[in-house]
XYZ file of C-alpha atoms in Angstrom:
503
model
C 6.720 -135.198 -10.257
C 5.460 -136.600 -7.017
C 7.508 -135.578 -4.051
C 8.117 -138.155 -1.432
C 10.029 -137.695 2.324
C 12.474 -140.157 3.602
C 14.391 -140.313 6.669
C 18.116 -140.328 6.573
C 18.417 -140.584 10.031
C 20.660 -142.959 11.240
C 18.217 -145.069 12.718
C 16.027 -145.181 9.481
C 19.264 -146.065 7.774
C 20.078 -149.020 10.174
C 16.588 -150.058 9.559
C 16.685 -150.388 5.775
C 15.806 -146.794 4.541
C 19.205 -146.820 2.174
C 17.304 -149.469 0.415
C 14.020 -148.120 0.135
C 15.765 -144.853 -1.181
C 17.516 -147.104 -4.307
C 14.173 -148.659 -5.107
C 12.719 -144.861 -5.038
C 15.496 -143.795 -7.485
C 14.624 -146.456 -9.921
C 10.241 -145.098 -10.268
C 9.868 -142.223 -12.858
C 8.700 -138.831 -11.554
C 9.640 -139.398 -7.772
C 11.319 -136.408 -5.876
C 12.975 -137.963 -3.035
C 13.476 -134.857 -0.370
C 15.625 -136.061 2.758
C 14.444 -135.612 6.087
C 15.468 -136.588 9.674
C 13.142 -139.077 11.558
C 10.175 -137.975 13.190
C 11.436 -140.188 16.239
C 8.786 -143.437 15.429
C 11.432 -145.774 15.365
C 9.131 -148.893 15.165
C 7.315 -147.734 11.952
C 10.788 -146.648 10.183
C 11.706 -146.604 7.385
C 8.850 -143.933 7.167
C 7.926 -142.899 3.678
C 5.560 -139.587 3.586
C 3.885 -139.058 -0.312
C 2.586 -135.793 -1.047
C -0.895 -136.560 -2.477
C -3.976 -134.245 -2.954
C -5.033 -134.974 0.270
C -1.674 -133.614 1.993
C 1.024 -135.619 3.471
C 0.235 -139.345 3.711
C 2.643 -141.655 5.748
C 3.519 -145.356 5.291
C 5.490 -147.510 7.016
C 7.718 -149.676 8.035
C 8.425 -149.616 4.490
C 10.591 -152.026 2.515
C 11.881 -151.885 -0.983
C 9.346 -154.095 -2.640
C 6.684 -152.028 -1.402
C 7.601 -149.013 -3.009
C 5.386 -150.053 -6.188
C 2.328 -150.892 -4.560
C 2.507 -147.812 -2.117
C 2.859 -145.050 -5.011
C 0.008 -146.966 -6.857
C -2.390 -146.681 -3.619
C -1.246 -142.970 -3.085
C -1.650 -142.046 -6.119
C -5.237 -143.626 -6.552
C -6.252 -142.701 -3.106
C -6.441 -146.453 -2.147
C -6.067 -148.187 1.081
C -2.689 -150.045 1.675
C -1.596 -152.059 4.799
C 0.924 -149.988 5.440
C -1.084 -146.556 5.222
C -0.608 -144.556 8.407
C -3.231 -141.411 7.269
C -1.010 -137.876 8.594
C 1.587 -138.691 10.266
C 0.713 -135.772 12.346
C -2.455 -137.441 13.468
C -0.704 -140.617 14.669
C -1.319 -141.144 18.539
C 2.339 -141.087 19.480
C 2.657 -137.454 17.755
C -0.563 -136.627 18.483
C -0.082 -136.404 22.245
C 3.550 -134.692 22.269
C 3.876 -130.839 22.598
C 6.880 -130.442 20.085
C 8.789 -127.408 20.259
C 12.447 -128.395 19.856
C 11.792 -131.110 17.456
C 8.945 -129.493 15.655
C 10.820 -129.557 12.325
C 12.246 -133.179 12.329
C 10.879 -135.014 9.664
C 9.568 -132.356 7.759
C 12.209 -130.109 6.237
C 15.494 -130.953 4.491
C 17.988 -130.634 7.338
C 20.965 -129.495 4.671
C 18.649 -126.485 3.441
C 19.292 -122.925 4.546
C 15.884 -122.055 2.710
C 13.753 -124.788 4.313
C 15.235 -123.576 7.936
C 14.336 -120.275 7.072
C 11.088 -120.656 5.674
C 9.806 -122.632 8.718
C 10.591 -119.516 11.481
C 14.350 -120.330 11.400
C 16.575 -117.350 12.359
C 13.539 -115.226 13.353
C 14.916 -115.586 16.804
C 18.640 -114.665 15.871
C 17.064 -111.912 14.353
C 15.272 -110.492 17.736
C 18.432 -111.714 20.137
C 20.517 -109.040 17.785
C 17.417 -106.509 18.255
C 17.738 -107.089 22.242
C 21.018 -107.335 22.925
C 23.052 -109.471 25.470
C 21.276 -108.607 28.960
C 18.091 -108.655 27.440
C 18.933 -112.306 25.954
C 20.195 -113.208 28.997
C 17.063 -111.941 30.796
C 14.902 -114.114 28.366
C 16.612 -116.997 29.050
C 16.835 -116.571 32.879
C 13.032 -115.661 33.153
C 12.059 -118.954 30.866
C 13.471 -121.068 33.451
C 15.471 -123.240 30.901
C 17.852 -125.572 32.553
C 20.618 -127.702 31.412
C 19.354 -130.599 29.614
C 22.304 -132.581 29.556
C 22.405 -134.228 32.785
C 22.864 -131.677 35.822
C 19.987 -129.513 35.522
C 21.824 -125.994 36.094
C 19.802 -122.677 34.866
C 21.503 -121.591 31.723
C 20.430 -117.888 32.477
C 22.755 -117.932 35.371
C 25.563 -119.716 33.413
C 25.487 -117.070 30.568
C 25.301 -114.521 32.879
C 28.161 -115.196 34.888
C 30.459 -115.396 31.475
C 28.603 -112.219 29.691
C 29.849 -110.526 33.421
C 33.822 -111.025 32.216
C 33.836 -108.094 30.311
C 37.526 -107.821 30.318
C 38.373 -111.067 28.535
C 39.625 -110.508 25.114
C 38.320 -114.041 23.795
C 35.300 -115.904 24.868
C 34.235 -119.353 23.883
C 30.553 -121.127 23.421
C 30.814 -125.067 23.648
C 28.414 -127.587 22.466
C 28.718 -130.535 24.281
C 27.222 -133.407 21.631
C 29.074 -136.373 23.457
C 25.794 -137.895 23.694
C 26.724 -141.294 25.999
C 24.262 -142.356 27.707
C 22.740 -145.786 27.381
C 19.352 -145.167 25.990
C 19.942 -141.764 24.325
C 19.612 -140.500 20.617
C 17.569 -136.969 21.091
C 21.206 -135.162 20.169
C 21.972 -137.257 17.317
C 18.441 -136.924 16.117
C 18.446 -133.090 16.029
C 21.960 -132.700 14.598
C 20.986 -135.158 11.949
C 17.370 -133.492 11.247
C 17.574 -129.742 12.147
C 21.172 -128.760 12.865
C 20.568 -125.062 12.009
C 18.373 -125.127 15.255
C 21.574 -125.642 17.072
C 23.570 -123.238 15.414
C 20.978 -120.749 15.860
C 20.635 -121.277 19.738
C 24.309 -121.395 19.763
C 24.796 -117.748 17.679
C 22.463 -116.661 20.216
C 24.798 -117.576 22.924
C 27.795 -116.113 21.485
C 25.799 -112.397 21.324
C 24.501 -112.934 24.841
C 27.691 -113.756 26.460
C 30.332 -111.526 23.823
C 31.868 -114.883 22.215
C 33.355 -115.046 18.811
C 34.279 -118.455 18.515
C 32.233 -121.588 18.958
C 33.011 -125.595 18.967
C 30.446 -128.158 18.395
C 32.182 -131.726 20.092
C 30.399 -134.643 18.519
C 31.149 -138.320 19.529
C 32.938 -140.087 17.111
C 30.256 -142.736 17.040
C 27.958 -140.232 15.348
C 29.614 -140.128 11.585
C 26.249 -138.971 10.241
C 25.696 -136.301 12.879
C 29.231 -135.040 12.388
C 28.491 -135.131 8.611
C 24.951 -133.045 8.698
C 26.933 -130.680 11.361
C 29.805 -130.130 9.031
C 27.707 -129.447 6.076
C 25.038 -127.026 7.776
C 28.053 -125.270 9.293
C 29.478 -124.616 6.190
C 25.849 -123.502 4.403
C 25.599 -120.717 7.213
C 28.915 -119.669 6.876
C 28.138 -119.313 2.810
C 24.750 -117.425 3.730
C 26.563 -115.000 6.213
C 24.381 -116.621 9.021
C 28.293 -117.616 10.708
C 31.522 -114.931 9.804
C 32.572 -111.688 10.688
C 29.627 -110.281 9.828
C 26.246 -112.365 11.218
C 23.068 -111.316 8.982
C 25.261 -108.078 8.077
C 25.486 -106.601 11.527
C 28.764 -105.983 13.368
C 28.202 -109.362 15.102
C 31.211 -112.037 14.650
C 31.023 -115.391 15.420
C 32.135 -118.667 14.017
C 31.708 -122.349 14.746
C 33.960 -125.525 13.865
C 32.881 -129.275 14.579
C 35.524 -131.715 16.383
C 34.945 -135.009 16.742
C 35.267 -136.860 19.959
C 38.038 -138.969 21.485
C 35.742 -141.895 21.946
C 35.581 -141.749 25.851
C 33.081 -141.571 27.749
C 34.702 -139.494 30.312
C 34.838 -136.377 27.370
C 31.106 -136.133 27.999
C 32.056 -134.088 31.221
C 32.450 -130.567 30.215
C 36.096 -130.046 31.457
C 37.561 -133.213 30.113
C 35.702 -132.166 26.736
C 37.672 -128.808 27.024
C 40.933 -130.690 27.562
C 39.976 -133.017 24.305
C 39.209 -129.796 22.324
C 42.563 -128.454 23.386
C 44.241 -131.473 21.943
C 45.037 -132.950 25.289
C 44.254 -136.538 26.941
C 40.538 -136.173 27.833
C 41.049 -135.748 31.944
C 38.679 -133.653 34.684
C 39.711 -130.874 35.712
C 39.354 -129.615 39.487
C 36.805 -126.804 39.984
C 37.162 -124.016 40.939
C 37.909 -122.613 38.357
C 34.783 -122.861 36.789
C 34.707 -123.072 32.604
C 32.579 -119.456 32.733
C 35.864 -118.216 34.004
C 38.591 -119.816 32.929
C 37.508 -122.776 30.324
C 38.853 -123.311 26.895
C 42.287 -122.351 26.517
C 41.831 -120.623 29.720
C 39.520 -118.306 28.572
C 36.027 -117.425 29.610
C 33.572 -120.604 28.195
C 29.883 -121.726 28.574
C 29.415 -125.615 27.926
C 25.641 -126.478 27.335
C 24.571 -129.464 25.375
C 22.456 -129.697 22.357
C 18.714 -130.086 23.530
C 19.657 -126.550 26.096
C 21.285 -124.751 22.884
C 18.184 -125.934 20.543
C 15.967 -124.414 23.021
C 16.627 -121.059 22.928
C 15.492 -120.305 19.975
C 11.778 -120.893 21.074
C 12.270 -118.750 23.781
C 13.659 -115.735 21.719
C 10.541 -116.348 19.306
C 7.312 -116.775 21.484
C 8.997 -115.186 24.723
C 10.123 -116.362 28.054
C 6.380 -116.800 29.581
C 5.669 -118.846 26.615
C 8.162 -121.595 27.275
C 7.524 -121.434 31.266
C 4.058 -122.268 31.141
C 5.077 -125.726 30.101
C 6.064 -128.161 32.789
C 5.955 -128.214 36.481
C 8.088 -126.946 39.605
C 11.335 -125.452 38.887
C 11.275 -128.085 35.797
C 10.144 -126.027 32.966
C 9.511 -126.282 29.230
C 9.375 -129.518 27.298
C 12.066 -132.605 27.436
C 12.737 -134.941 24.791
C 12.334 -138.236 26.320
C 14.036 -140.996 25.021
C 12.017 -144.793 25.014
C 14.466 -147.671 24.786
C 15.076 -150.967 26.064
C 12.517 -153.964 25.669
C 9.506 -151.225 24.904
C 7.025 -151.900 21.995
C 6.874 -148.281 20.777
C 10.387 -147.325 21.040
C 11.056 -143.548 20.023
C 11.381 -139.683 21.082
C 8.670 -138.237 22.853
C 8.593 -134.556 23.642
C 6.561 -133.489 26.317
C 6.558 -130.946 29.150
C 8.115 -131.801 32.251
C 5.097 -134.045 34.475
C 4.422 -137.222 33.168
C 4.844 -140.210 35.131
C 6.757 -143.025 34.480
C 3.994 -145.271 34.465
C 2.469 -142.998 31.783
C 5.434 -142.868 29.788
C 6.499 -146.865 29.939
C 2.943 -148.107 29.601
C 0.862 -145.466 28.362
C 3.033 -144.142 25.767
C 5.782 -146.521 25.195
C 3.296 -149.620 25.439
C 5.104 -151.797 27.781
C 7.632 -154.188 26.473
C 8.030 -155.484 22.850
C 8.648 -159.015 24.368
C 5.447 -158.889 26.290
C 7.114 -160.120 29.613
C 6.073 -157.710 32.499
C 8.371 -154.503 33.046
C 11.061 -155.296 36.110
C 12.853 -151.925 36.207
C 13.531 -148.790 34.426
C 16.878 -146.808 34.160
C 16.563 -143.202 33.968
C 19.504 -141.009 33.471
C 22.187 -143.371 31.387
C 24.539 -146.006 32.898
C 24.835 -143.983 35.849
C 20.927 -143.676 36.597
C 19.163 -145.441 39.173
C 17.264 -148.583 38.673
C 13.558 -147.772 39.581
C 11.019 -150.520 40.375
C 7.312 -150.438 38.924
C 6.435 -149.278 42.768
C 8.327 -145.975 42.091
C 6.345 -145.728 38.410
C 4.300 -142.709 40.056
C 7.326 -140.801 40.095
C 6.872 -137.478 37.979
C 9.370 -136.589 35.406
C 10.766 -133.824 37.036
C 14.477 -133.162 38.350
C 13.154 -132.485 42.015
C 10.576 -135.616 42.166
C 13.598 -138.085 41.050
C 16.154 -136.682 42.956
C 13.762 -137.131 46.298
C 13.594 -140.482 45.049
C 17.432 -141.332 44.836
C 17.515 -141.085 40.721
C 18.480 -138.684 38.051
C 16.605 -137.415 35.143
C 20.186 -137.036 33.294
C 19.909 -136.585 29.293
C 16.156 -137.717 29.288
C 16.974 -141.520 28.571
C 14.485 -144.234 29.701
C 15.648 -147.983 29.529
C 13.209 -150.649 30.033
C 14.218 -153.848 31.526
C 11.565 -156.792 31.692
C 11.545 -159.546 34.359
C 14.608 -161.785 32.907
C 16.910 -159.043 34.103
C 19.314 -159.357 37.080
C 19.997 -156.381 38.728
C 23.334 -157.550 40.804
C 24.553 -158.112 37.571
C 23.388 -154.594 36.264
C 25.123 -153.289 39.876
C 28.487 -154.736 38.966
C 28.144 -153.346 35.327
C 28.137 -149.795 36.776
C 31.352 -150.368 38.772
C 33.002 -152.221 35.973
C 31.715 -149.335 33.315
C 33.177 -146.830 35.588
C 36.462 -148.571 35.920
C 36.966 -148.601 32.032
C 35.827 -145.346 31.515
C 37.578 -143.305 34.710
C 40.040 -140.875 33.474
C 42.019 -141.905 36.403
C 42.963 -138.429 38.081
C 40.875 -139.221 41.518
C 40.953 -142.103 43.637
C 37.718 -142.894 44.643
C 36.576 -143.156 40.916
C 39.610 -144.909 39.712
C 40.524 -147.201 42.628
C 36.556 -147.595 44.098
C 35.413 -148.455 40.902
C 37.622 -151.814 40.774
C 36.865 -152.309 44.284
C 33.162 -152.518 43.769
C 33.438 -154.995 41.121
C 35.328 -156.818 43.491
C 32.820 -156.603 46.848
C 30.163 -157.092 44.462
C 31.671 -160.659 43.222
C 31.781 -161.430 47.003
C 28.551 -160.862 47.580
C 27.217 -163.059 44.923
C 29.431 -166.232 46.320
C 30.005 -166.026 49.845
C 27.762 -167.138 52.238
C 28.243 -164.206 55.037
C 26.895 -161.347 53.174
C 26.408 -158.932 55.774
C 29.836 -157.320 56.099
C 30.312 -157.327 52.505
C 27.040 -155.586 51.775
C 27.819 -153.019 54.485
C 31.133 -152.398 52.860
C 29.599 -151.807 49.343
C 27.401 -149.590 50.897
C 30.467 -147.679 52.417
C 32.457 -147.658 49.362
C 29.360 -146.336 47.527
C 29.385 -143.289 50.237
C 33.126 -142.653 49.514
C 32.531 -142.499 45.651
C 29.925 -140.009 45.903
C 31.289 -137.641 48.667
C 34.861 -137.813 47.129
C 35.158 -138.118 43.225
C 36.182 -135.563 41.396
C 33.297 -135.636 38.725
C 29.725 -137.463 38.039
C 31.585 -140.266 36.749
C 32.362 -141.905 40.350
C 29.786 -139.412 42.147
C 27.202 -140.905 40.511
C 28.020 -144.504 40.314
C 26.117 -145.237 43.662
C 23.350 -144.486 42.008
C 22.733 -147.629 39.853
C 24.443 -149.733 42.496
C 22.388 -148.528 45.670
C 18.872 -148.883 43.883
C 19.558 -152.216 42.833
C 20.575 -153.023 46.531
C 17.593 -151.213 47.961
C 14.792 -152.438 45.441
C 16.019 -155.788 44.112
C 18.072 -156.982 47.238
C 16.712 -160.909 46.156
C 19.235 -160.393 43.059
C 22.069 -160.118 45.411
C 21.086 -163.443 47.686
């Protein structure tokens, strides 16, 4: 019996993995192992075959290629789609995979596969250490929230743990991944869901929580299915429930499907949505760590933050802190998208420049046209021209240049893009997605669209340009949350770096 690995990741399915799976099912003596994606999307569907020389990869594979590929692999003959050992591929070899180390090699639904590759080692360690030592390790590691704000995770956890009088506390995972060009959360949930579960259980032990929720955007049906299956399996094996791994620690999880609104990616709107209310931003204070879900102390972190915790507990805070630069420690799964030759997930320590990522790793544009701009940080991220491609991928470095890292998505635009249209889109997007609670966001975004339209049509642009900048200042200073507060990033960067597009 020959064992083969085939990705069941949503991206691989979109590129034809289902038809490849059907073709493999028709072959004799073939056992297909469903796995997550390695993140090399230009090579999907990616097939790996176990041979006498180890696992050999082929891609991108079509159903019609299967007989010839199986024959070549069995006879150790060359094949046009042969890639050798996928770990030796330059795109993977240049990475430092800590969070995504298992993705693409294990069956995401198998508790045994996860445990046999070091899974739950960190959970057992956390049970031995206790709350204070776990929080200290997370704090000393330098782990910051990977959802965009970059707030130190250890400080948030310590605040929630310090509220000892609360009868109920919650751990909530924000998996409402809505930024353009981002897919790391989805990849991890579909490819290594038990890593997220383990990280959340460790957080629960740290703050004294007994209940948790994973809030997943409704547009991720494969991730929702994978997480529900993993939660049920963890509960069946005693990893979740009233006696975690046979101890006196109790914690259980529930998957909640998102309400289909971008604003529900904001932590307080997300909490309202879980409570069954309309997703609307809450005023702060009180912070969620003091009064969060159902009015109880709650920590909210995103998928990548929780998924980094098992590495810290397994290898130690110093190990994790040794990666990165400045105050940006550890690794960041960077997602390359847009007009780029080698689009995919690239996990690396903080520090490489935009030029290294876009041109060195990503290979420049897929169209062959010149790169004109990249947007980092989703639809509310700044547009950086090639003149700023020496910027290192680091929270503070991006802030100094009027940008933000956000969730780590890099969207590449070629020279056909019109940045005035993109600035208008940012305002329009905010107007559509605003929860409507605060005036600067609700009204300011509508007025922003009107002002940009006047700039592009009226001959006397000076007053309108000044008005647009004033409007951005008001939205940044007066908005209740980051939706209205971050719209000035794409608008002002377009104005500053691409003024000719507003002529």
